[in-house]
CSV table of C-alpha atoms and ligand atoms in Angstrom, one decimal:
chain,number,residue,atom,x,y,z
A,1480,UNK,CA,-5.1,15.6,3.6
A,1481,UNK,CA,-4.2,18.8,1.7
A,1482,UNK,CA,-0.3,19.6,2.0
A,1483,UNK,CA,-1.7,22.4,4.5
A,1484,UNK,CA,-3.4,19.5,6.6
A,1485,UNK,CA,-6.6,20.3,5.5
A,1486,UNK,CA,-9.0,17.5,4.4
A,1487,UNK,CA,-10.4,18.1,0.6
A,1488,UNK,CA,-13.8,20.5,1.0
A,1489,UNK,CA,-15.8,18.6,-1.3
A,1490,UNK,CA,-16.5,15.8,-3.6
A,1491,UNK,CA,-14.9,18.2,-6.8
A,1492,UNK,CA,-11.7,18.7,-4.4
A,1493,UNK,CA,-11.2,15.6,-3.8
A,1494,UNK,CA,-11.7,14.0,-7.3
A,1495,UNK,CA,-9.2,17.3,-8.3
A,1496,UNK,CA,-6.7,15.4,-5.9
A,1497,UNK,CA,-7.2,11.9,-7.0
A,1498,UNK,CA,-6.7,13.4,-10.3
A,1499,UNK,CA,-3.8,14.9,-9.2
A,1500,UNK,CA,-2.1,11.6,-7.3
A,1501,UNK,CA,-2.7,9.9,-11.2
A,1502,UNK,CA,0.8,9.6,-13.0
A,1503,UNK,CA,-0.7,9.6,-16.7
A,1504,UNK,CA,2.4,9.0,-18.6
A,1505,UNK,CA,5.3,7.7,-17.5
A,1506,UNK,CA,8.4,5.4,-19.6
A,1507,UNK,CA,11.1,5.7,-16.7
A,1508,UNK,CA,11.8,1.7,-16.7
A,1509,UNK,CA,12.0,0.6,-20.2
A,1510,UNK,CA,11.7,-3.2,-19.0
A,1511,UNK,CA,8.1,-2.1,-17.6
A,1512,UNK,CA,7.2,-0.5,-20.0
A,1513,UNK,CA,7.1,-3.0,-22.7
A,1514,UNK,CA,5.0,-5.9,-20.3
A,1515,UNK,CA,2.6,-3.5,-18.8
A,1516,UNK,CA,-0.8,-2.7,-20.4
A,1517,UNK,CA,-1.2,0.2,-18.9
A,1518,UNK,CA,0.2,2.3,-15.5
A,1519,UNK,CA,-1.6,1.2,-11.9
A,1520,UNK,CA,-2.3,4.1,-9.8
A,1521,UNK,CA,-3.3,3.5,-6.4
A,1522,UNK,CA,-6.7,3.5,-5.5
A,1523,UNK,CA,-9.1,4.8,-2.8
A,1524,UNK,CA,-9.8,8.0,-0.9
A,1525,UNK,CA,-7.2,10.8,-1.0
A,1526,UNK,CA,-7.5,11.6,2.9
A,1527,UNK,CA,-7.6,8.0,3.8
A,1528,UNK,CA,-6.1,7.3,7.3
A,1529,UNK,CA,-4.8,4.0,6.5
A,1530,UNK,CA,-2.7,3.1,3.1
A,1531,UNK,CA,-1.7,-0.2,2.3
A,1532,UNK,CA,1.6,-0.6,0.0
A,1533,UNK,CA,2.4,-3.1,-2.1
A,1534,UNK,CA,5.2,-4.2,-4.2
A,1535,UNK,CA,3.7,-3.8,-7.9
A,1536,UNK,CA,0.8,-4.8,-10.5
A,1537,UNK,CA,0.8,-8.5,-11.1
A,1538,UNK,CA,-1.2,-9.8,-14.6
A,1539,UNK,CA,-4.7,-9.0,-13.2
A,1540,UNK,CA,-3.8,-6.0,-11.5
A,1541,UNK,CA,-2.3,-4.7,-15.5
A,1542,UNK,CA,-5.4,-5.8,-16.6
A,1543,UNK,CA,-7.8,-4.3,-14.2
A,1544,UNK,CA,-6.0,-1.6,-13.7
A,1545,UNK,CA,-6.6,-1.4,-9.9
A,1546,UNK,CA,-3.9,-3.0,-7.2
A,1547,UNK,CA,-4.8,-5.5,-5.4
A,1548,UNK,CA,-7.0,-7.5,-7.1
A,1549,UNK,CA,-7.6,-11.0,-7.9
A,1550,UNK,CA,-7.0,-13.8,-5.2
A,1551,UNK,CA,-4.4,-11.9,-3.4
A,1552,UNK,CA,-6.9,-8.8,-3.3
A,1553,UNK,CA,-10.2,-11.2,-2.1
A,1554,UNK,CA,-7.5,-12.1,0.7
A,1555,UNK,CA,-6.9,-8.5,1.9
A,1556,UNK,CA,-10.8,-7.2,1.4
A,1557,UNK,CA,-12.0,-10.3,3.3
A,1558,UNK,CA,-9.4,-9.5,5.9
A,1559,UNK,CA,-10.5,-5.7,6.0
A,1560,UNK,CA,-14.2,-7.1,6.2
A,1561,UNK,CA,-13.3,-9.2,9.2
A,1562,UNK,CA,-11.9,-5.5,10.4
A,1563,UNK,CA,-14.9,-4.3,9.9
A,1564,UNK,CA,-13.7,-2.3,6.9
A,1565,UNK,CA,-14.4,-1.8,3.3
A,1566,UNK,CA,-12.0,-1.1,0.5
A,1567,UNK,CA,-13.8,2.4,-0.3
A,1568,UNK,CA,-12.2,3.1,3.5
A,1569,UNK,CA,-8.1,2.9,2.6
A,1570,UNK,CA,-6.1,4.0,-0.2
A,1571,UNK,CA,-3.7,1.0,-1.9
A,1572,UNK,CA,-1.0,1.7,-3.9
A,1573,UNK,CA,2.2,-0.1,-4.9
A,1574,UNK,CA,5.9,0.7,-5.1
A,1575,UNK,CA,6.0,0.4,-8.8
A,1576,UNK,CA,3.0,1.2,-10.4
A,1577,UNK,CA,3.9,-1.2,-13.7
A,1578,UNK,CA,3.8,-5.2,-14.1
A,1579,UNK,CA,7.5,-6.6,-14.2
A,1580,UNK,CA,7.6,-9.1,-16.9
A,1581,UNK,CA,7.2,-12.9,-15.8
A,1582,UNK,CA,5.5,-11.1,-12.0
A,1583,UNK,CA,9.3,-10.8,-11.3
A,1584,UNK,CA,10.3,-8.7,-8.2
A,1585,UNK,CA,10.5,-5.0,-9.5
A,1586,UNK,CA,14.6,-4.3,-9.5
A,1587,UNK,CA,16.6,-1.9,-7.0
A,1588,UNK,CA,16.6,0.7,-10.3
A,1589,UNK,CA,12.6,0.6,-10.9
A,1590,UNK,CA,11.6,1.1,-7.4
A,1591,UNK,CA,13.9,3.9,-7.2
A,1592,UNK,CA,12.6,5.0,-10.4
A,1593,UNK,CA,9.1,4.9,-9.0
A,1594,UNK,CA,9.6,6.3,-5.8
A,1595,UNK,CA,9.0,9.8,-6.3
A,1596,UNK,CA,5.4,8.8,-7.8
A,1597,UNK,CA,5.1,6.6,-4.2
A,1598,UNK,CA,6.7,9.5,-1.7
A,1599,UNK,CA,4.3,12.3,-3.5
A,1600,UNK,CA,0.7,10.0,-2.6
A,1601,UNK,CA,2.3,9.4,0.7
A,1602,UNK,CA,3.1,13.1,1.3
A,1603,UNK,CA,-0.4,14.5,-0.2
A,1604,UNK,CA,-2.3,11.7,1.9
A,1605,UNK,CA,-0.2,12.4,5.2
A,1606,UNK,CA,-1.8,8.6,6.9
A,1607,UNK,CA,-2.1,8.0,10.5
A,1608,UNK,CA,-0.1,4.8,9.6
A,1609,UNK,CA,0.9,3.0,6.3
A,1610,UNK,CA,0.9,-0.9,6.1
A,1611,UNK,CA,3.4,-2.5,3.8
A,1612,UNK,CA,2.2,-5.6,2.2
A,1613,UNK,CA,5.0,-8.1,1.9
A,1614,UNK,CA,8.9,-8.1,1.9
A,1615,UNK,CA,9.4,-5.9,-0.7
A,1616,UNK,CA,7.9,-2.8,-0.1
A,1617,UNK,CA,9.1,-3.2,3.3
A,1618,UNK,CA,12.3,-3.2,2.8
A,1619,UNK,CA,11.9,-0.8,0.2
A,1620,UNK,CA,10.2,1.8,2.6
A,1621,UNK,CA,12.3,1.0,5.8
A,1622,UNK,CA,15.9,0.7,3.9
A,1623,UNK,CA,16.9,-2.1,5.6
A,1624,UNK,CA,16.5,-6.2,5.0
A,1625,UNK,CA,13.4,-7.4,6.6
A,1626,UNK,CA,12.5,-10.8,7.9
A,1627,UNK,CA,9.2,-10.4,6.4
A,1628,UNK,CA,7.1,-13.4,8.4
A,1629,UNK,CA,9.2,-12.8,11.9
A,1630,UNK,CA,8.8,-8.9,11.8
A,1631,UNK,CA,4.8,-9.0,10.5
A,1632,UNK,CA,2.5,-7.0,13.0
A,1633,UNK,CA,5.0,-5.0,14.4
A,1634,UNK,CA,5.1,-1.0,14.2
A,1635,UNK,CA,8.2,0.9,13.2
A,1636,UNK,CA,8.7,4.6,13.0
A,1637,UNK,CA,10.0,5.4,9.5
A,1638,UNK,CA,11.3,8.8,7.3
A,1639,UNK,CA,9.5,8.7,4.6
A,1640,UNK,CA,8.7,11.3,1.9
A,1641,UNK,CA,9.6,14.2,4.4
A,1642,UNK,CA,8.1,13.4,7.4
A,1643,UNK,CA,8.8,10.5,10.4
A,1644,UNK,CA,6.0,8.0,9.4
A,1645,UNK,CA,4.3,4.6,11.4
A,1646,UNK,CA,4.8,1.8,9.4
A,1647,UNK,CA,3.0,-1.5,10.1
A,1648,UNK,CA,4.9,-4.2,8.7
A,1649,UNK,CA,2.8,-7.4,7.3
A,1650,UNK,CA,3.1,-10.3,4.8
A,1651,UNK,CA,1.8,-10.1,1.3
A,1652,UNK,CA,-2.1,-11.5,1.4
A,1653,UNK,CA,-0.4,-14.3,-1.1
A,1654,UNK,CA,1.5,-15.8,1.8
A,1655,UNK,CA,-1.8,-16.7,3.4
A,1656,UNK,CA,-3.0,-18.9,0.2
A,1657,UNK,CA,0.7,-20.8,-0.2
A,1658,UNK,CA,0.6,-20.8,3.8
A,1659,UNK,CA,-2.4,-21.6,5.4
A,1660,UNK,CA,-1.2,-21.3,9.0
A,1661,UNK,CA,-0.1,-17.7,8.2
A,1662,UNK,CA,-4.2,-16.5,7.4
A,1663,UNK,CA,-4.9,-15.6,11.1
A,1664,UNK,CA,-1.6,-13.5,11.9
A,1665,UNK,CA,-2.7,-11.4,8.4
A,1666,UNK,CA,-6.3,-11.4,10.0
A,1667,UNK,CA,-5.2,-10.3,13.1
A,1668,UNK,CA,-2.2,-8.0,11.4
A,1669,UNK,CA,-5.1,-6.1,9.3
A,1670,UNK,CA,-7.5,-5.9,12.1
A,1671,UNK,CA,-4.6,-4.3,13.9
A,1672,UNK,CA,-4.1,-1.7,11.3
A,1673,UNK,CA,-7.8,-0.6,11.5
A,1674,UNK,CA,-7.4,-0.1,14.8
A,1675,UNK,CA,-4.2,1.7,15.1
A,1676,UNK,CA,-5.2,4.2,12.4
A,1677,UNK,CA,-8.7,4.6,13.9
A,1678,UNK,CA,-10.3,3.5,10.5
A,1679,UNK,CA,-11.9,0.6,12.3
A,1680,UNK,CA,-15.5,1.8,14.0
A,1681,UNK,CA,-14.0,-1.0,16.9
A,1682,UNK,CA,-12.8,-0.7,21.1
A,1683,UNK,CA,-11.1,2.6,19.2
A,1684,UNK,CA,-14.1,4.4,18.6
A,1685,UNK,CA,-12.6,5.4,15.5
A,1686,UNK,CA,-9.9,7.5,17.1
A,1687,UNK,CA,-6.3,6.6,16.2
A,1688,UNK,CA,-4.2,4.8,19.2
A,1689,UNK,CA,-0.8,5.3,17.4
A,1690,UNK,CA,0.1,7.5,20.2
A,1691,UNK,CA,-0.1,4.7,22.9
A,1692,UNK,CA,3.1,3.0,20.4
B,150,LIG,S1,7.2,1.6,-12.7
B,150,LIG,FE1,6.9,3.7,-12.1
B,150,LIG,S2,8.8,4.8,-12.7
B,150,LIG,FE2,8.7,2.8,-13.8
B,150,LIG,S3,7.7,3.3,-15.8
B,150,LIG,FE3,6.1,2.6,-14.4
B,150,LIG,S4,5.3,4.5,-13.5
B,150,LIG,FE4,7.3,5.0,-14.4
């Protein structure tokens, strides 16, 4: 959505606003800085109904340049698939949008660094309902300590970049290949999502049923 709620006109609009979500240059966490190849912007439409939030590039993710990829990524778009989504349907994104060195956890100082980049895509997309992928960026978006596979699939309301916000709690995709008895509460957690946010084409009809939470 535009920051008047209205949905881009066109294809040029809305490659204007993807443009615009980009952060091109950036050297606010000096530790970043010097292991990332290159900045992660989050990826997908710029009126998507559903965003997904991570914690932060890992080494393929740098390399790529897109979030989510790799094993942890064929988790979530097989997940989305059993949703009956596709990736082109959601916008991902991460809290910090540069690898920490050694894939350590981003530090309270770099996600606050990076949060203005994270609240501006979440105020320009305005989402029926953001998922957060994993204990960090749930804790990080929710200000509070989160028991991460005991809170997973449950909806919170949130105040977040400017506005009261549904947040869908889940585990990281990577807990399902360390874990195999935690794959169908991600299934079922994602399919959940598509539903909620009416991206799914399921029982919703594509309408959103956040209302009914
Ligand atoms: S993680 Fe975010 S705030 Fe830190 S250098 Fe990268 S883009 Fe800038």
């Amino acid at each position: 959505m535009t920051e008047n709620g209205d949905a881009p006109a066109g294809g040029a609009s809305e490659s204007a606003l993807d443009e615009d979500l980009r952060v091109p240059s950036c050297e606010r966490c000096p530790a970043l800085v010097e292991s990332r190849s290159r900045i992660v912007d989050g990826v997908g439409p710029t009126d998507a109904d559903l965003l997904f939030v991570g914690e932060g590039p890992g080494a393929q993710e740098d390399e790529q340049g897109e979030p989510f990829v790799g094993r942890s990524g064929d988790v979530l778009d097989d997940a989305l698939r059993d949703a009956g989504l596709a990736r082109a349907d959601v916008r991902i994104t991460n809290c910090v949008r540069c690898r920490p060195p050694d894939n350590r956890d981003p530090t309270g100082e770099e996600l606050a660094n990076c949060r203005g980049h994270l609240e501006s895509e979440i105020h320009r997309l305005d989402p029926e309902l953001i998922v957060t992928l994993g204990k960090v960026p749930s804790e990080h978006l929710l200000d509070r300590s989160v028991a991460i596979t005991a809170e997973s699939g449950e909806v919170v309301d949130a105040r977040i970049a400017g506005a009261s916000r549904r947040v869908l709690l889940s585990v990281h995709p990577a807990a399902t290949l360390y874990d195999r008895s935690q794959r169908d509460g991600f299934f079922e957690t994602i399919a959940r999502a598509g539903e909620l946010s009416g991206t799914a084409g399921g029982e919703s009809g594509g309408q959103s049923r956040l209302g009914e939470f």
